[in-house]
Short mmCIF file of C-alpha atoms in Angstrom, two decimals:
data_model
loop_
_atom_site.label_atom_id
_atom_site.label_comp_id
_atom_site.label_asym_id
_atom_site.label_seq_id
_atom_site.Cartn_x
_atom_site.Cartn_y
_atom_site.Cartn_z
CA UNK A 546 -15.38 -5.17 14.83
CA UNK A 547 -11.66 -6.66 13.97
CA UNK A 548 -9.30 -6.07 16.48
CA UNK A 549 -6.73 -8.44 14.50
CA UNK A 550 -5.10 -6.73 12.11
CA UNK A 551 -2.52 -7.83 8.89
CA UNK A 552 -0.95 -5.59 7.20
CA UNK A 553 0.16 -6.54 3.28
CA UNK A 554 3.10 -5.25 1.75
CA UNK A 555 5.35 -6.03 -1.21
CA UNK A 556 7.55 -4.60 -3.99
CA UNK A 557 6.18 -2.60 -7.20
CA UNK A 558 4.08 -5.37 -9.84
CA UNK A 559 4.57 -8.02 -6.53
CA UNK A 560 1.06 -9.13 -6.73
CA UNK A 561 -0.27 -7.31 -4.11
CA UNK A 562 -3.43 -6.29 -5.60
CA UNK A 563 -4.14 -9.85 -6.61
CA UNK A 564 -3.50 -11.25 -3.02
CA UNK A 565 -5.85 -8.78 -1.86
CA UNK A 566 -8.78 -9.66 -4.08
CA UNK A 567 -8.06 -13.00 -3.19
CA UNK A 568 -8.44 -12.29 0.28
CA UNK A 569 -11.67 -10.49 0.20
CA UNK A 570 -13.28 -13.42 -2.17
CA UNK A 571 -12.99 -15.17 0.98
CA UNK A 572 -15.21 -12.64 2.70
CA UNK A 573 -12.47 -10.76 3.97
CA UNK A 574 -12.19 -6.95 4.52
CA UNK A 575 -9.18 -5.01 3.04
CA UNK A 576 -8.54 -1.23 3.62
CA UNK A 577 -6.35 -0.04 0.46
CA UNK A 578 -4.18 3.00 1.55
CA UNK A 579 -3.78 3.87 -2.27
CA UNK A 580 -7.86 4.37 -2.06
CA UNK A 581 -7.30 5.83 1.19
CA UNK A 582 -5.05 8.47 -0.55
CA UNK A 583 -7.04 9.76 -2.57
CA UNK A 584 -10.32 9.69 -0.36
CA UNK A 585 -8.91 12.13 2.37
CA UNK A 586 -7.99 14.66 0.00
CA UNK A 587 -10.92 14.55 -2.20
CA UNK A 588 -13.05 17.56 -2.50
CA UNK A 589 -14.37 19.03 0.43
CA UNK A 590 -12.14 16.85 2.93
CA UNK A 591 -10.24 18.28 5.77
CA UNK A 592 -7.32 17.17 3.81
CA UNK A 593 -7.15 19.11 0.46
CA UNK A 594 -8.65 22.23 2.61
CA UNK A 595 -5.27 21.92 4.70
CA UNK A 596 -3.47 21.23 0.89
CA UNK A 597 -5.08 24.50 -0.65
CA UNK A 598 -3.99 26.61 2.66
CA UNK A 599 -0.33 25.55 2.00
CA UNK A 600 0.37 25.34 -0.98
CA UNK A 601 -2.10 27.97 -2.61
CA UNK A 602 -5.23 27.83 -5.24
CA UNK A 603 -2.25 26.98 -7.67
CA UNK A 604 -3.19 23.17 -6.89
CA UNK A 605 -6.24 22.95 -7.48
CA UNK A 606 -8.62 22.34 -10.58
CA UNK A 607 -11.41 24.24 -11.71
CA UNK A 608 -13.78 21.89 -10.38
CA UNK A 609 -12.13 22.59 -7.25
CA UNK A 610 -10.31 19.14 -7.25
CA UNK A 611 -6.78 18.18 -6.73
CA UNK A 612 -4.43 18.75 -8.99
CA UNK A 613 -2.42 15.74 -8.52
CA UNK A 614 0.18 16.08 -11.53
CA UNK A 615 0.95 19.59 -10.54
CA UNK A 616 1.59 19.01 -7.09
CA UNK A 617 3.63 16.16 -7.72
CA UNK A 618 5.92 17.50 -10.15
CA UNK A 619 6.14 20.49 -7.41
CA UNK A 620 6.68 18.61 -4.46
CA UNK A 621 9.45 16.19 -5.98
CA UNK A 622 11.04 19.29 -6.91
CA UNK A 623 11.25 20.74 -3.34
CA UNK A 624 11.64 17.81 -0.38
CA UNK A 625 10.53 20.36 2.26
CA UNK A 626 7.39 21.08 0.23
CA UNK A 627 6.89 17.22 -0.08
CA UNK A 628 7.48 16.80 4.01
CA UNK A 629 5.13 19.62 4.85
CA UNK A 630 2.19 17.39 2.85
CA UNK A 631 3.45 14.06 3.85
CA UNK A 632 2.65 15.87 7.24
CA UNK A 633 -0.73 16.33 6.26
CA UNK A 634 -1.73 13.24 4.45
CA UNK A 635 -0.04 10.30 5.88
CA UNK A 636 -1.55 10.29 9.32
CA UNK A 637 -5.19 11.32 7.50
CA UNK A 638 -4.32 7.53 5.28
CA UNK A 639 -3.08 5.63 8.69
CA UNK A 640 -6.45 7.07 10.48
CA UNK A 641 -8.76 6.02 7.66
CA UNK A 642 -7.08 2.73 6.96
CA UNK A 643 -7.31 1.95 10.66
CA UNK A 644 -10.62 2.89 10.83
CA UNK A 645 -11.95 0.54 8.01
CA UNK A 646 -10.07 -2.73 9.24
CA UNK A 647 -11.63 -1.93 13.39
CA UNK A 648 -14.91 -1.20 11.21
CA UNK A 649 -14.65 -4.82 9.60
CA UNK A 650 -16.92 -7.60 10.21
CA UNK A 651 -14.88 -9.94 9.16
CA UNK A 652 -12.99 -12.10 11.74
CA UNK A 653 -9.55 -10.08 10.89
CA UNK A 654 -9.04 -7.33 8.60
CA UNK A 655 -6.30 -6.76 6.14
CA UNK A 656 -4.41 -3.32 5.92
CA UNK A 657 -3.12 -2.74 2.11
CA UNK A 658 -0.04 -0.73 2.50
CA UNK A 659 2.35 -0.50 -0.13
CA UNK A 660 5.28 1.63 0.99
CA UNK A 661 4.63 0.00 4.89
CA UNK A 662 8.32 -0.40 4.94
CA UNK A 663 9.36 2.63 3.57
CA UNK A 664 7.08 4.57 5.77
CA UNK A 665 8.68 3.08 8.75
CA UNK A 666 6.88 -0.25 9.13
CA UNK A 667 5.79 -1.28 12.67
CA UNK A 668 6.50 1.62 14.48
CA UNK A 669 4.71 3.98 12.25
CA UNK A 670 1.84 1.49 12.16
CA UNK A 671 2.05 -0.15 15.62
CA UNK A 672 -1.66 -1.56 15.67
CA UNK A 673 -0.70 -4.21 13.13
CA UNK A 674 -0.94 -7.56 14.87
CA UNK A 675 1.46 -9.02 11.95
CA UNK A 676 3.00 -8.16 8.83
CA UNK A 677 2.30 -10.47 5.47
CA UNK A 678 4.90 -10.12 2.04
CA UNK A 679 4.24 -10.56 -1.07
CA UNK A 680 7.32 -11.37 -2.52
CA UNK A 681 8.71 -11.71 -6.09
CA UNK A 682 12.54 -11.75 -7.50
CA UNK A 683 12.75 -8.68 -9.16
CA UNK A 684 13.78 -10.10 -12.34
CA UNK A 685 10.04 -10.95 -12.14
CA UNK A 686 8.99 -7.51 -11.38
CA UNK A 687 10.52 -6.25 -14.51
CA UNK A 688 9.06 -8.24 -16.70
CA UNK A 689 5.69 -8.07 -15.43
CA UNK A 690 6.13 -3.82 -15.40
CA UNK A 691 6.94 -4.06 -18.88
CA UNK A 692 4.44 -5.45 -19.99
CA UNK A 693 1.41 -4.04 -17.52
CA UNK A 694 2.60 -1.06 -17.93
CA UNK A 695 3.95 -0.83 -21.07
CA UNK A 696 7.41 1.07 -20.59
CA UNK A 697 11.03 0.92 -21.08
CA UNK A 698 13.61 -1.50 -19.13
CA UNK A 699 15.71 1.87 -17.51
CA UNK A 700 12.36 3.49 -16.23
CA UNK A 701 11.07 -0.27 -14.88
CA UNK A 702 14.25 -0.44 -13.45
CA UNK A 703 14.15 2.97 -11.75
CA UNK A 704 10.87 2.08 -10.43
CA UNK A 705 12.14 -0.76 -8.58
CA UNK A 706 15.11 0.47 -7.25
CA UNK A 707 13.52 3.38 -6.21
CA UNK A 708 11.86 1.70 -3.13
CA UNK A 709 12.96 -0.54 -0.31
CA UNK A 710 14.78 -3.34 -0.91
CA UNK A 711 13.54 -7.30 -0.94
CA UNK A 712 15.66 -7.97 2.03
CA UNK A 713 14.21 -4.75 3.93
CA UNK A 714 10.29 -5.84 2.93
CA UNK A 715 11.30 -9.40 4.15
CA UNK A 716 12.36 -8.71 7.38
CA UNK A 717 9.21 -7.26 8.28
CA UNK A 718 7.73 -10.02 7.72
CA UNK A 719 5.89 -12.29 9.93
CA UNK A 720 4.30 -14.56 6.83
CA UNK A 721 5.75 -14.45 3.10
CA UNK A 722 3.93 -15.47 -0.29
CA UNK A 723 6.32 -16.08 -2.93
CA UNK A 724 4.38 -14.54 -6.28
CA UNK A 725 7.14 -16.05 -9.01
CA UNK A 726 4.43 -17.93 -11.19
CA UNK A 727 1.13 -18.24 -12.22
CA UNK A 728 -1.53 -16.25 -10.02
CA UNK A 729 -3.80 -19.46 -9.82
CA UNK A 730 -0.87 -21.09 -7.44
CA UNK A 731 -1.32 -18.22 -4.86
CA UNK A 732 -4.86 -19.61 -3.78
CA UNK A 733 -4.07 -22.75 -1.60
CA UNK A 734 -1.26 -20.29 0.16
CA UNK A 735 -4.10 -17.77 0.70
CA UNK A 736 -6.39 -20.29 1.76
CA UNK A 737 -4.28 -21.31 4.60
CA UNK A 738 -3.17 -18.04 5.58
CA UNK A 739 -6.48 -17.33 5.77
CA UNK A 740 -7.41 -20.11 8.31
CA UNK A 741 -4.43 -19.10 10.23
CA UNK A 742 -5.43 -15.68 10.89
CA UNK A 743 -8.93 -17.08 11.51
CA UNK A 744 -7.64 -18.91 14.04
CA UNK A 745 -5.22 -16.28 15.36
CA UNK A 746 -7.84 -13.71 15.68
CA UNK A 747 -10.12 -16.18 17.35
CA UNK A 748 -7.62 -17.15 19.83
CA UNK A 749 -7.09 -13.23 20.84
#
């Protein structure tokens, strides 16, 4: 059981996902909240029944699935609609991601949340013990959307400013990995991070 907790944030094409795998090559256990998204509404969960009840058959598939594209394009058309499943799902993702870290044999767990900031950081998620960035200028975020994901400059750029800001991430932040270069340079930062929660989680 962990009972030390980190959670992992950064910006859009930060690195994130690479910090993480990182992380658990070291034998470390990382909840995902983008995994957790999609497991508490998957068929026959608690959450897509509560979906289907609001929002009607309409979203879902044949195979009695989620409908994800329609019920995005509906709830970003209507922020009330959005709200009323924000109120269904978020605490469902907090509960499961929670649930896998305190699960975790590993000495500390690792809690991958990518909007943590813009979902109200540490008082929305009060059980984190401390908060780790990933951090990139966003000149470097650009390029590396256009080229993962193959799109335009004005939609990268949309993408970017559409969530929280550097300085907003950063002053959540209790530790801070600068991803501005090659991904092989992150490993000695991760490796002593690592040791240092070790040593934190020991110490609680």
């Amino acid at each position: 059981m962990s009972s030390f907790i980190v959670g992992l944030t950064g910006g859009i094409a930060s690195g994130k996902s690479e910090v993480s795998r990182r992380f658990e090559a070291l034998g470390i256990t990382v909840a995902d909240a983008d995994i957790a998204a999609r497991e508490v509404v998957a068929v026959g969960s608690p959450g897509l029944a509560a979906i289907g009840e609001l929002f009607g058959s309409e979203v879902l598939q044949a195979d009695g699935s989620l409908d994800r594209a329609y019920l995005r394009q509906r709830v970003f058309a209507n922020p009330d609609e959005r709200r009323a499943l924000e109120a269904i799902t978020h605490p469902a993702i907090r509960a499961r991601v929670r649930g896998i870290c305190e699960a975790a044999a590993s000495p500390y767990a690792i809690a991958a949340i990518p909007l943590l900031t813009e979902a109200g950081g540490r008082a929305t998620y009060p059980w984190l013990q401390r908060v780790l960035v990933v951090d990139a200028p966003e000149e470097v975020q650009h390029a590396r959307l256009l080229s993962r994901d193959n799109i335009d400059a004005a939609l990268a750029e949309r993408m970017i400013q559409a969530q929280a800001s550097r300085a907003q991430r950063l002053a959540l932040a209790d530790d801070v990995i600068v991803n501005d270069g090659h991904p092989d340079a992150l490993q000695a930062h991760i490796e002593a991070l690592d040791a240092h929660y070790r040593q934190l989680a020991t110490a609680g």
